[in-house]
Coordinates of C-alpha atoms in Angstrom, one line a residue:
X944 CA 109.4 74.5 110.4
X945 CA 110.2 73.1 113.8
X946 CA 112.3 76.1 114.7
X947 CA 109.6 78.5 113.5
X948 CA 106.6 76.9 115.1
X949 CA 105.6 77.8 118.6
X950 CA 103.1 75.8 120.7
X951 CA 101.4 79.1 121.6
X952 CA 100.3 79.3 118.0
X953 CA 97.7 76.6 118.8
X954 CA 95.7 79.5 120.4
X955 CA 96.7 82.2 117.9
X956 CA 94.7 85.2 119.0
X957 CA 95.7 84.7 122.6
X958 CA 99.3 84.4 121.5
X959 CA 98.9 87.7 119.5
X960 CA 97.4 89.5 122.4
X961 CA 99.9 88.3 125.0
X962 CA 103.1 88.4 123.0
X963 CA 103.2 88.9 119.3
X964 CA 101.6 92.3 119.0
X965 CA 104.0 93.9 121.5
X966 CA 106.9 91.9 120.2
X967 CA 106.4 93.2 116.7
X968 CA 106.0 96.7 118.0
X969 CA 109.2 96.5 120.0
X970 CA 111.1 95.1 117.0
X971 CA 109.8 98.0 114.9
X972 CA 110.9 100.5 117.5
X973 CA 114.4 99.0 117.7
X974 CA 114.6 98.9 113.9
X975 CA 113.8 102.6 113.7
X976 CA 116.2 103.6 116.5
X977 CA 119.0 101.8 114.6
X978 CA 118.0 103.7 111.5
X979 CA 118.0 107.0 113.4
X980 CA 121.5 106.2 114.8
X981 CA 122.8 105.4 111.4
X982 CA 121.4 108.6 109.9
X983 CA 123.1 110.8 112.5
X984 CA 120.1 113.1 112.9
X985 CA 119.6 114.6 116.3
X986 CA 116.3 114.1 118.1
X987 CA 117.2 117.1 120.4
X988 CA 117.8 119.4 117.5
X989 CA 114.6 118.4 115.9
X990 CA 112.6 118.8 119.1
X991 CA 114.0 122.4 119.5
X992 CA 113.3 123.1 115.9
X993 CA 109.7 121.8 116.2
X994 CA 109.2 123.9 119.3
X995 CA 109.9 127.0 117.3
X996 CA 107.9 125.8 114.4
X997 CA 104.9 125.0 116.6
X998 CA 105.1 128.4 118.2
X999 CA 104.8 129.9 114.8
X1000 CA 101.9 127.6 113.9
X1001 CA 100.1 128.6 117.1
X1002 CA 100.7 132.3 116.3
X1003 CA 99.4 131.8 112.8
X1004 CA 96.3 130.0 114.2
X1005 CA 95.7 132.9 116.6
X1006 CA 95.9 135.4 113.8
X1007 CA 93.6 133.4 111.6
X1008 CA 91.1 133.3 114.4
X1009 CA 91.3 137.1 114.7
X1010 CA 91.0 137.4 110.9
X1011 CA 87.8 135.3 111.0
X1012 CA 86.4 137.6 113.7
X1013 CA 87.1 140.7 111.7
X1014 CA 85.7 139.1 108.5
X1015 CA 82.5 138.4 110.5
X1016 CA 82.2 142.1 111.6
X1017 CA 83.0 143.1 108.0
X1018 CA 80.0 141.1 106.9
X1019 CA 77.9 142.8 109.6
X1020 CA 79.0 146.2 108.4
X1021 CA 78.1 145.4 104.8
X1022 CA 74.7 144.3 105.9
X1023 CA 74.2 147.5 107.9
X1024 CA 75.5 149.6 105.0
X1025 CA 73.3 148.0 102.4
X1026 CA 70.3 147.7 104.7
X1027 CA 70.4 151.3 105.8
X1028 CA 70.9 152.6 102.3
X1029 CA 68.0 150.6 100.9
X1030 CA 65.7 151.5 103.7
X1031 CA 66.5 155.2 103.4
X1032 CA 66.0 155.1 99.6
X1033 CA 62.7 153.3 100.0
X1034 CA 61.5 155.8 102.6
X1035 CA 62.5 158.8 100.4
X1036 CA 61.3 157.6 97.0
X1037 CA 58.7 154.9 97.5
X1038 CA 57.0 155.4 100.8
X1039 CA 53.6 157.1 100.7
X1040 CA 54.5 159.2 103.7
X1041 CA 58.3 159.5 104.1
X1042 CA 59.5 159.4 107.7
X1043 CA 62.4 161.9 108.2
X1044 CA 63.4 160.2 111.5
X1045 CA 63.8 156.9 109.8
X1046 CA 65.9 158.5 107.0
X1047 CA 68.0 160.3 109.7
X1048 CA 68.7 157.1 111.6
X1049 CA 69.5 155.2 108.4
X1050 CA 72.0 157.9 107.6
X1051 CA 73.6 157.6 111.0
X1052 CA 73.8 153.8 110.7
X1053 CA 75.3 154.1 107.2
X1054 CA 77.9 156.7 108.3
X1055 CA 78.9 154.8 111.5
X1056 CA 79.1 151.4 109.9
X1057 CA 81.0 152.8 106.9
X1058 CA 83.5 154.6 109.2
X1059 CA 84.1 151.5 111.3
X1060 CA 84.6 149.5 108.2
X1061 CA 87.0 151.9 106.5
X1062 CA 88.9 153.1 109.6
X1063 CA 89.1 149.9 111.7
X1064 CA 88.0 146.6 110.0
X1065 CA 89.5 147.0 106.5
X1066 CA 93.0 148.1 107.7
X1067 CA 93.0 145.3 110.4
X1068 CA 92.1 142.6 107.8
X1069 CA 94.8 143.8 105.5
X1070 CA 97.4 143.9 108.4
X1071 CA 96.4 140.4 109.6
X1072 CA 96.7 139.0 106.1
X1073 CA 100.2 140.5 105.7
X1074 CA 101.2 139.0 109.1
X1075 CA 99.7 135.6 108.3
X1076 CA 101.4 135.6 104.9
X1077 CA 104.8 136.5 106.5
X1078 CA 104.4 133.7 109.1
X1079 CA 103.4 131.2 106.4
X1080 CA 106.4 132.1 104.3
X1081 CA 108.6 131.7 107.4
X1082 CA 107.0 128.3 108.2
X1083 CA 107.5 127.1 104.6
X1084 CA 111.2 128.1 104.9
X1085 CA 111.4 126.3 108.2
X1086 CA 109.8 123.1 106.7
X1087 CA 112.4 123.3 104.0
X1088 CA 115.2 123.4 106.6
X1089 CA 113.4 120.7 108.5
X1090 CA 113.5 118.4 105.5
X1091 CA 117.2 119.2 105.0
X1092 CA 117.8 118.3 108.7
X1093 CA 115.9 115.0 108.3
X1094 CA 117.3 114.2 104.8
X1095 CA 119.9 111.6 106.1
X1096 CA 117.1 109.7 107.9
X1097 CA 114.5 110.0 105.1
X1098 CA 117.1 108.8 102.6
X1099 CA 117.3 105.5 104.5
X1100 CA 113.7 104.5 103.9
X1101 CA 112.7 102.1 101.2
X1102 CA 109.7 99.9 100.4
X1103 CA 111.2 96.6 101.6
X1104 CA 111.3 97.7 105.2
X1105 CA 107.9 96.3 106.2
X1106 CA 108.9 92.9 104.8
X1107 CA 112.2 93.1 106.6
X1108 CA 110.4 93.8 109.9
X1109 CA 108.1 90.8 109.5
X1110 CA 111.1 88.7 108.6
X1111 CA 112.9 89.7 111.8
X1112 CA 109.9 89.6 114.2
X1113 CA 107.7 86.7 112.9
X1114 CA 109.8 83.7 111.9
X1115 CA 106.9 81.6 110.7
X1116 CA 106.0 84.1 107.9
X1117 CA 108.3 84.2 104.9
X1118 CA 107.6 86.9 102.3
X1119 CA 108.7 86.6 98.7
X1120 CA 110.5 89.4 96.8
X1121 CA 107.8 89.1 94.2
X1122 CA 105.0 86.7 93.1
X1123 CA 107.1 84.8 90.6
X1124 CA 106.2 82.0 88.2
X1125 CA 107.4 79.4 90.6
X1126 CA 105.0 80.4 93.4
X1127 CA 102.2 80.9 90.9
X1128 CA 102.8 77.5 89.3
X1129 CA 103.0 75.9 92.8
X1130 CA 99.5 77.2 93.7
X1131 CA 98.0 76.3 90.3
X1132 CA 99.5 72.8 89.9
X1133 CA 99.7 71.6 93.5
X1134 CA 96.7 73.3 95.0
X1135 CA 94.3 73.9 92.2
X1136 CA 94.3 77.7 92.1
X1137 CA 92.4 79.0 89.0
X1138 CA 95.2 80.0 86.7
X1139 CA 93.0 82.1 84.4
X1140 CA 92.2 85.8 84.8
X1141 CA 88.6 87.0 85.2
X1142 CA 87.7 89.9 82.8
X1143 CA 85.9 91.7 85.7
X1144 CA 88.9 91.7 88.0
X1145 CA 92.2 93.5 87.8
X1146 CA 95.1 93.1 90.2
X1147 CA 96.2 96.3 92.0
X1148 CA 98.8 94.9 94.3
X1149 CA 100.0 91.5 95.5
X1150 CA 102.3 90.0 98.1
X1151 CA 103.2 86.3 98.4
X1152 CA 105.1 83.9 100.6
X1153 CA 104.7 81.0 103.0
X1154 CA 103.4 80.7 106.5
X1155 CA 104.5 77.6 108.4
X1156 CA 105.7 76.2 105.1
X1157 CA 102.4 76.6 103.2
X1158 CA 102.1 79.1 100.3
X1159 CA 99.9 82.2 100.3
X1160 CA 99.2 85.3 98.3
X1161 CA 97.5 88.6 99.4
X1162 CA 95.8 90.1 96.4
X1163 CA 94.3 93.6 96.3
X1164 CA 91.9 93.7 93.3
X1165 CA 89.6 96.1 91.5
X1166 CA 86.2 94.3 91.1
X1167 CA 83.8 95.3 88.3
X1168 CA 80.2 94.3 88.6
X1169 CA 77.0 95.3 86.8
X1170 CA 74.2 96.6 88.9
X1171 CA 71.1 98.8 88.6
X1172 CA 70.9 102.6 88.4
X1173 CA 67.6 104.3 89.1
X1174 CA 66.7 107.5 87.2
X1175 CA 63.8 109.8 88.0
X1176 CA 61.7 112.3 86.1
X1177 CA 58.7 114.5 86.7
X1178 CA 56.0 116.3 84.8
X1179 CA 53.7 119.1 85.8
X1180 CA 50.1 118.6 84.5
X1181 CA 47.0 120.7 84.8
X1182 CA 43.4 119.5 84.5
X1183 CA 40.0 120.8 85.5
X1184 CA 38.0 119.0 88.1
X1185 CA 34.5 119.4 89.3
X1186 CA 33.4 119.7 92.9
X1187 CA 30.5 121.0 95.0
X1188 CA 30.9 123.9 97.4
X1189 CA 29.4 124.1 100.9
X1190 CA 26.0 125.0 99.3
X1191 CA 26.1 122.0 97.1
X1192 CA 26.6 124.1 94.0
X1193 CA 28.7 122.5 91.2
X1194 CA 32.0 124.3 90.7
X1195 CA 35.1 123.8 88.6
X1196 CA 38.7 124.4 89.5
X1197 CA 42.1 124.0 87.8
X1198 CA 44.4 121.5 89.5
X1199 CA 48.2 121.5 89.1
X1200 CA 49.8 118.2 89.9
X1201 CA 53.5 117.0 89.7
X1202 CA 53.8 113.5 88.5
X1203 CA 56.9 111.4 89.3
X1204 CA 58.3 108.4 87.5
X1205 CA 61.4 106.3 87.6
X1206 CA 63.2 103.7 85.4
X1207 CA 65.9 101.2 86.4
X1208 CA 68.8 100.5 84.0
X1209 CA 72.0 98.5 84.2
X1210 CA 75.3 100.2 84.9
X1211 CA 78.8 99.5 86.3
X1212 CA 79.9 99.4 90.0
X1213 CA 83.5 99.1 91.2
X1214 CA 85.1 98.1 94.5
X1215 CA 88.5 97.2 95.9
X1216 CA 89.0 94.1 98.1
X1217 CA 92.0 92.4 99.6
X1218 CA 91.9 88.6 99.7
X1219 CA 94.2 86.1 101.2
X1220 CA 94.6 82.9 99.1
X1221 CA 96.2 80.1 101.0
X1222 CA 97.1 76.5 99.9
X1223 CA 97.1 73.6 102.3
X1224 CA 96.9 69.8 101.7
X1225 CA 94.7 69.2 104.7
X1226 CA 91.1 68.1 104.0
X1227 CA 91.7 68.0 100.3
X1228 CA 88.2 66.9 99.4
X1229 CA 86.3 69.5 101.4
X1230 CA 84.6 72.6 100.1
X1231 CA 82.5 75.1 102.0
X1232 CA 81.8 78.8 102.4
X1233 CA 80.8 81.1 105.2
X1234 CA 80.1 84.9 105.3
X1235 CA 81.0 87.4 108.1
X1236 CA 78.1 88.3 110.4
X1237 CA 79.7 91.6 111.4
X1238 CA 78.9 90.9 115.1
X1239 CA 81.4 91.9 117.8
X1240 CA 81.6 90.4 121.2
X1241 CA 79.9 87.4 122.9
X1242 CA 76.3 86.5 122.2
X1243 CA 74.2 88.6 124.6
X1244 CA 70.8 90.2 124.6
X1245 CA 67.5 88.7 123.8
X1246 CA 67.6 89.5 120.1
X1247 CA 71.1 87.9 119.6
X1248 CA 70.1 84.8 121.5
X1249 CA 66.9 84.5 119.6
X1250 CA 68.8 84.7 116.2
X1251 CA 71.3 82.1 117.5
X1252 CA 68.6 79.7 118.6
X1253 CA 66.8 80.2 115.2
X1254 CA 70.0 79.3 113.4
X1255 CA 70.5 76.2 115.6
X1256 CA 66.9 75.1 114.8
X1257 CA 67.7 75.6 111.1
X1258 CA 70.7 73.3 111.4
X1259 CA 68.6 70.7 113.2
X1260 CA 66.0 70.8 110.5
X1261 CA 68.7 70.5 107.8
X1262 CA 70.1 67.5 109.6
X1263 CA 66.7 65.8 109.7
X1264 CA 66.0 66.6 106.1
X1265 CA 69.4 65.1 105.1
X1266 CA 68.7 61.9 107.0
X1267 CA 65.3 61.5 105.3
X1268 CA 66.7 62.2 101.9
X1269 CA 69.8 60.1 102.3
X1270 CA 72.1 63.2 102.3
X1271 CA 75.4 63.7 104.1
X1272 CA 74.8 66.9 106.1
X1273 CA 75.1 66.4 109.8
X1274 CA 75.0 69.1 112.4
X1275 CA 77.9 69.3 114.9
X1276 CA 77.7 68.5 118.6
X1277 CA 78.7 72.0 119.3
X1278 CA 75.6 73.6 118.0
X1279 CA 76.6 77.1 119.0
X1280 CA 79.8 77.0 116.9
X1281 CA 78.0 75.4 114.0
X1282 CA 75.4 78.2 114.0
X1283 CA 77.9 81.0 114.4
X1284 CA 80.4 79.7 111.8
X1285 CA 77.5 78.8 109.6
X1286 CA 79.2 76.8 106.8
X1287 CA 76.1 74.9 105.9
X1288 CA 77.1 74.2 102.3
X1289 CA 80.0 71.9 103.3
X1290 CA 80.2 68.8 101.2
X1291 CA 82.4 66.4 103.4
X1292 CA 81.3 66.0 107.0
X1293 CA 84.3 63.8 107.9
X1294 CA 86.9 66.2 106.7
X1295 CA 85.0 69.2 108.1
X1296 CA 85.3 67.7 111.6
X1297 CA 88.9 66.8 110.9
X1298 CA 89.6 70.5 110.5
X1299 CA 87.3 71.9 113.1
X1300 CA 88.4 70.0 116.2
X1301 CA 87.2 71.2 119.6
X1302 CA 90.4 73.4 119.8
X1303 CA 89.7 74.9 116.4
X1304 CA 86.1 75.6 117.4
X1305 CA 87.3 77.2 120.6
X1306 CA 89.8 79.4 118.7
X1307 CA 87.1 80.5 116.1
X1308 CA 84.6 81.4 118.8
X1309 CA 87.4 83.3 120.7
X1310 CA 87.9 85.4 117.5
X1311 CA 84.2 86.1 117.3
X1312 CA 84.1 87.2 121.0
X1313 CA 87.4 88.9 121.5
X1314 CA 88.9 90.1 118.3
X1315 CA 88.7 93.9 117.9
X1316 CA 87.1 93.3 114.5
X1317 CA 84.7 90.6 115.7
X1318 CA 83.3 88.2 113.1
X1319 CA 84.5 90.1 110.0
X1320 CA 85.9 87.4 107.7
X1321 CA 84.4 85.5 104.8
X1322 CA 86.0 82.0 104.5
X1323 CA 85.8 80.0 101.3
X1324 CA 87.5 76.6 101.0
X1325 CA 87.6 74.9 97.6
X1326 CA 89.5 71.6 98.1
X1327 CA 93.1 72.7 98.8
X1328 CA 92.6 76.4 98.2
X1329 CA 91.4 78.6 101.0
X1330 CA 90.3 82.2 100.5
X1331 CA 89.9 84.7 103.5
X1332 CA 88.4 88.1 102.9
X1333 CA 88.5 90.1 106.1
X1334 CA 86.5 93.3 106.2
X1335 CA 89.1 95.1 108.2
X1336 CA 91.5 94.9 105.2
X1337 CA 89.4 97.7 103.6
X1338 CA 91.6 100.0 105.7
X1339 CA 94.8 98.2 105.0
X1340 CA 97.4 100.5 103.4
X1341 CA 99.0 97.9 101.2
X1342 CA 101.6 100.1 99.6
X1343 CA 104.7 100.1 101.8
X1344 CA 106.8 102.8 100.0
X1345 CA 109.0 105.3 101.8
X1346 CA 106.4 108.1 101.3
X1347 CA 104.6 106.6 104.3
X1348 CA 107.3 107.9 106.6
X1349 CA 109.0 110.9 105.1
X1350 CA 108.5 114.1 107.1
X1351 CA 110.5 117.1 108.5
X1352 CA 109.8 116.3 112.1
X1353 CA 111.7 113.5 113.8
X1354 CA 108.8 112.5 116.2
X1355 CA 106.3 112.5 113.3
X1356 CA 108.6 110.3 111.2
X1357 CA 109.0 107.9 114.2
X1358 CA 105.2 107.8 114.8
X1359 CA 104.5 107.2 111.1
X1360 CA 107.0 104.4 110.9
X1361 CA 105.9 102.6 114.0
X1362 CA 102.1 103.0 113.4
X1363 CA 102.2 102.1 109.7
X1364 CA 104.2 98.9 110.1
X1365 CA 102.3 97.8 113.2
X1366 CA 99.0 98.4 111.4
X1367 CA 100.3 96.5 108.4
X1368 CA 101.2 93.5 110.5
X1369 CA 97.9 93.8 112.4
X1370 CA 95.8 93.5 109.1
X1371 CA 98.1 90.7 107.8
X1372 CA 97.9 88.6 111.0
X1373 CA 94.1 89.0 111.4
X1374 CA 93.7 87.7 107.9
X1375 CA 95.8 84.7 108.8
X1376 CA 93.9 84.2 112.1
X1377 CA 91.1 82.0 110.9
X1378 CA 93.6 79.7 109.2
X1379 CA 96.0 79.6 112.2
X1380 CA 93.0 78.7 114.4
X1381 CA 92.9 75.3 112.7
X1382 CA 95.6 73.1 114.3
X1383 CA 95.7 70.7 111.3
X1384 CA 96.7 73.6 109.0
X1385 CA 99.7 74.2 111.3
X1386 CA 100.7 70.6 111.2
X1387 CA 100.6 70.2 107.4
X1388 CA 103.5 71.5 105.4
X1389 CA 103.8 71.8 101.7
X1390 CA 105.9 69.2 99.9
X1391 CA 109.0 70.5 98.2
X1392 CA 107.9 71.9 94.8
X1393 CA 110.2 71.6 91.8
X1394 CA 109.4 74.2 89.2
X1395 CA 109.8 73.2 85.6
X1396 CA 109.3 76.1 83.2
X1397 CA 106.5 74.9 81.0
X1398 CA 105.3 78.2 79.5
X1399 CA 106.6 80.7 77.0
X1400 CA 106.6 83.7 79.3
X1401 CA 108.3 84.8 82.5
X1402 CA 105.5 86.6 84.5
X1403 CA 102.0 85.8 85.5
X1404 CA 99.0 88.0 85.0
X1405 CA 98.8 89.0 88.6
X1406 CA 102.2 90.7 88.4
X1407 CA 101.6 92.3 84.9
X1408 CA 98.2 93.7 85.9
X1409 CA 99.7 95.1 89.1
X1410 CA 102.4 96.9 87.1
X1411 CA 99.9 98.2 84.6
X1412 CA 97.7 99.6 87.3
X1413 CA 100.7 101.3 88.9
X1414 CA 101.1 103.4 85.7
X1415 CA 99.0 106.3 84.7
X1416 CA 95.7 104.5 83.8
X1417 CA 94.8 107.5 81.5
X1418 CA 97.5 106.2 79.2
X1419 CA 95.5 103.0 78.6
X1420 CA 92.0 104.6 78.9
X1421 CA 89.9 104.3 75.7
X1422 CA 89.7 107.7 74.0
X1423 CA 85.9 107.6 73.8
X1424 CA 85.4 106.4 77.4
X1425 CA 83.7 108.6 80.0
X1426 CA 86.0 109.9 82.7
X1427 CA 84.1 110.1 86.0
X1428 CA 83.9 108.5 89.5
X1429 CA 81.6 105.6 88.5
X1430 CA 83.4 104.8 85.2
X1431 CA 86.8 103.2 85.6
X1432 CA 89.1 101.2 83.5
X1433 CA 89.6 97.5 84.3
X1434 CA 93.1 96.5 82.9
X1435 CA 93.7 93.0 81.7
X1436 CA 97.0 91.7 80.5
X1437 CA 98.1 89.0 78.1
X1438 CA 101.7 88.0 77.3
X1439 CA 102.7 88.5 73.7
X1440 CA 106.3 87.4 73.5
X1441 CA 109.3 86.8 75.8
X1442 CA 113.0 87.7 75.2
X1443 CA 115.3 86.7 78.1
X1444 CA 114.0 88.2 81.3
X1445 CA 111.7 90.7 79.4
X1446 CA 108.1 90.0 78.5
X1447 CA 106.1 92.1 76.1
X1448 CA 102.6 92.3 77.4
X1449 CA 99.3 93.4 75.8
X1450 CA 97.3 95.7 78.1
X1451 CA 93.6 95.9 77.3
X1452 CA 91.5 98.5 79.1
X1453 CA 87.8 97.8 79.5
X1454 CA 85.6 100.8 80.2
X1455 CA 82.4 102.5 79.1
X1456 CA 81.1 105.4 77.1
X1457 CA 77.6 106.7 77.8
X1458 CA 74.7 107.9 75.8
X1459 CA 71.6 109.7 77.2
X1460 CA 68.2 108.3 76.3
X1461 CA 64.7 109.4 77.2
X1462 CA 61.8 107.0 78.2
X1463 CA 58.2 108.1 78.6
X1464 CA 56.5 106.4 81.6
X1465 CA 52.7 106.6 81.8
X1466 CA 51.7 107.8 85.3
X1467 CA 48.1 108.1 86.5
X1468 CA 47.1 111.6 87.7
X1469 CA 44.4 112.5 90.2
X1470 CA 41.8 112.8 87.4
X1471 CA 42.2 109.2 86.5
X1472 CA 44.0 110.0 83.2
X1473 CA 47.5 108.7 82.3
X1474 CA 50.3 111.2 81.3
X1475 CA 53.7 110.3 79.8
X1476 CA 56.4 111.4 82.2
X1477 CA 59.8 111.8 80.6
X1478 CA 62.8 110.1 82.4
X1479 CA 66.3 110.6 81.1
X1480 CA 68.7 107.7 81.6
X1481 CA 72.3 106.7 80.6
X1482 CA 73.2 103.7 78.6
X1483 CA 76.7 102.3 79.4
X1484 CA 78.3 101.1 76.2
X1485 CA 81.5 98.9 76.6
X1486 CA 84.6 100.3 74.9
X1487 CA 88.2 99.0 75.0
X1488 CA 91.7 99.9 74.0
X1489 CA 94.9 97.9 73.6
X1490 CA 98.4 99.1 74.3
X1491 CA 101.7 97.3 75.0
X1492 CA 104.2 97.3 77.8
X1493 CA 107.4 95.6 78.7
X1494 CA 107.9 93.8 82.1
X1495 CA 111.1 92.6 83.7
X1496 CA 112.4 91.8 87.2
X1497 CA 115.1 93.4 89.3
X1498 CA 117.7 91.3 91.0
X1499 CA 118.1 91.4 94.8
X1500 CA 120.8 93.9 95.6
X1501 CA 121.8 92.9 99.1
X1502 CA 121.2 94.4 102.5
X1503 CA 121.8 98.1 101.5
X1504 CA 118.9 98.0 99.0
X1505 CA 120.8 100.6 96.8
X1506 CA 119.0 99.5 93.6
X1507 CA 115.6 99.6 95.3
X1508 CA 116.3 103.1 96.7
X1509 CA 117.3 104.4 93.3
X1510 CA 114.3 102.9 91.7
X1511 CA 111.9 104.3 94.3
X1512 CA 113.6 107.7 94.1
X1513 CA 112.9 107.8 90.4
X1514 CA 109.4 106.3 90.6
X1515 CA 108.1 108.6 93.4
X1516 CA 109.9 111.8 92.3
X1517 CA 107.8 114.8 91.5
X1518 CA 109.6 115.1 88.1
X1519 CA 108.1 111.7 87.1
X1520 CA 104.7 112.8 86.0
X1521 CA 103.9 110.8 82.9
X1522 CA 103.7 107.5 84.8
X1523 CA 104.6 105.4 81.8
X1524 CA 106.9 103.4 84.1
X1525 CA 106.1 101.3 87.2
X1526 CA 108.1 99.7 89.9
X1527 CA 106.8 97.4 92.7
X1528 CA 108.0 94.3 94.5
X1529 CA 111.3 94.1 92.6
X1530 CA 109.3 94.1 89.3
X1531 CA 109.4 96.9 86.7
X1532 CA 107.1 97.7 83.8
X1533 CA 107.3 100.3 81.1
X1534 CA 105.0 101.4 78.2
X1535 CA 106.4 99.9 75.1
X1536 CA 108.8 102.2 73.2
X1537 CA 110.9 101.1 70.2
X1538 CA 113.4 103.8 71.0
X1539 CA 114.3 102.6 74.5
X1540 CA 114.0 99.2 76.0
X1541 CA 113.1 98.5 79.6
X1542 CA 116.5 97.1 80.2
X1543 CA 118.2 100.3 79.1
X1544 CA 115.9 102.5 81.2
X1545 CA 116.4 100.4 84.3
X1546 CA 120.2 100.5 83.9
X1547 CA 120.0 104.3 83.7
X1548 CA 117.9 104.5 86.9
X1549 CA 119.7 102.0 89.1
X1550 CA 123.2 103.1 88.0
X1551 CA 122.9 106.9 87.7

C-alpha cells in the first residue's frame, strides 16, 4: 500500500480538484489515442466524411423547415375552404334574409384558397417530402459507410476498458473481475456484512475491489417498498332547497352538487439506488447514521444560519440530557461540524472522535462547501461495515459495455469514450470521498484473508441476482402478474446444486396481480344529508413464479480480451432477442435447458 498511498490523499477533494480529475482525463485521452492508432482509422477521412454528412443533415433540416411552413399554410387553406363553404351554405339555406354579397365573397375565398392549395401548396409538399426522403436515404447509406469506416475502432471496444483505465490511472483502487465468493466471504466473516438476501431487494449490478487495501462493493439495487395510493371518486346529486327571494317570499329551487371522496390503499413502489459498502477495522465498536441535507456551498443567509444555530442548540440540549440521565452522548467541540454532519445516534463517543479528527472534520466540511454535489451522501456505519449512498449516483451509468462508445463519427466516438469514463470515475470517487476524508481509514489495511470454501455452491446471491436481471425479466414474470410501470418483478435467487464451476440456481419472481374494488364513502352535501360516493380502487395481490438458471464464470483471457469481446458481441447483438442468456463481469448465466448446458453454449460463443 505504501507505493499506492499519496500524502495528498489526506485532503482527498483538494487532491481530486488539483490533480486526480485531470490526470484521469489525460490517461483516458491517451488510452483512446492508442486505440485509434491501433485501429488504423483516419481522423482526417472521418472529418471530411462528417462534413459532407452534416451538410446533408443541414439541407434536410432546411427542407423540413420549409415543409412545416407549407403544412401550416395547408391548414390555413383548409380552414378557409371549410369556413367559406359552411358560411355560404348557412347564408343560402338557413339565414332568414340571405346576403348575396356574403355568398359571393365566400365563393371567392373558396375558389382562391382551393386554387392555392391545389396549384401551389399540395405539389410543394409532395416535392419536399420526396426530397427529404431521398436525402434521408442518402444519409442512411452514409451512416452505413461511416460504420464500415469506424468498424476497426469500434471492434476494439469491450466492457473491461473502464476498469483498465482506473487500474492505470488510480493505483490505490483495485477492481475485481467479479464479486466472487472469496470477496463475499471476506466481507461477511471479517467485517460483518449481512450475508442474507432481503426479499424486497434485487441486485441489478455490482462491482467489487479494494481501496487502499480495504474491501468494497458497489451495488446497484432494485428496491421494493409498500406505500399508499390515493383513489378518488365523485357523485352528482340533486336536492331541493328552500330560500326567500328579495320580497321575503318562500321559494324552492333544485340544486345540483358534485360530491368528491377519496380512499387510501396500499400498493408497491420501486426505486433504483447505488450504494457503496466498505469494510474497515477502524472504530470496530462504533455505529451511527447520517442523512444528506442536500445543501450546496457554505452556510450563508439568515435562514441557513438560523437552522444551523437551531441544530447546535439541539446538540447542546442532547448533551445536557445525556449528562442528567447518565448517557454517553457528548457534543463535539466543533459544534458547526457536529450540527452539519448530524450523526446524533452514534453509540461510542470515544471511537467517533477517533475517526473524526480535526483533519477529518475539515475534509467533510470542505466537501459540503466545495463539492459540485454538496452534502448529498447518506453515511451509515455498523461496526466494521460502512455504507455510503450518494445522491449523485442516481445519474451513474453503471453498465460499461462497448455500446456506450460505438458510432460512425470518429469525434463522437472519442467524446463518448472520454465523457463516459470520466463521468464513471467521477461518481465512483465522490462515493469514496467521505471515507477517504477520514485519515484513520487510510491508515488501516485489511489483514490477509484466507478463503476456505465452506459452502456447497460457487456464487453468491448478489452475482446470481445480477445475472437474472440481465436476462429478459418477462421470462421470469408470473403469468398472472400485471405488466405496467408501477408493477415490476423483484427477482430473488437461491442455489439448488453445484457441479464443478456451474451452479444451478432457482429464480423466484415476486410481483402483483390487481383486482378492482369499489368502496362507498358517505359525504355530506349542502343540504346536510349524506350520500354514498363510489370510489374505485385496486388491490395489489402478491404472485410469484419459479424458474431455474445455470451460472458459471469465465476465465481471464489476457490483455487482448478476445473471450470478452466474443461474449459481448453475442450478448449485445441484434439477433439475440430472447435474452435467455446473460453476461456481465466475467460471469455468465443461462436459463436452464436440458438440451444444452451453459458450458457448451459458452464454448460455442467464445470459440466460434
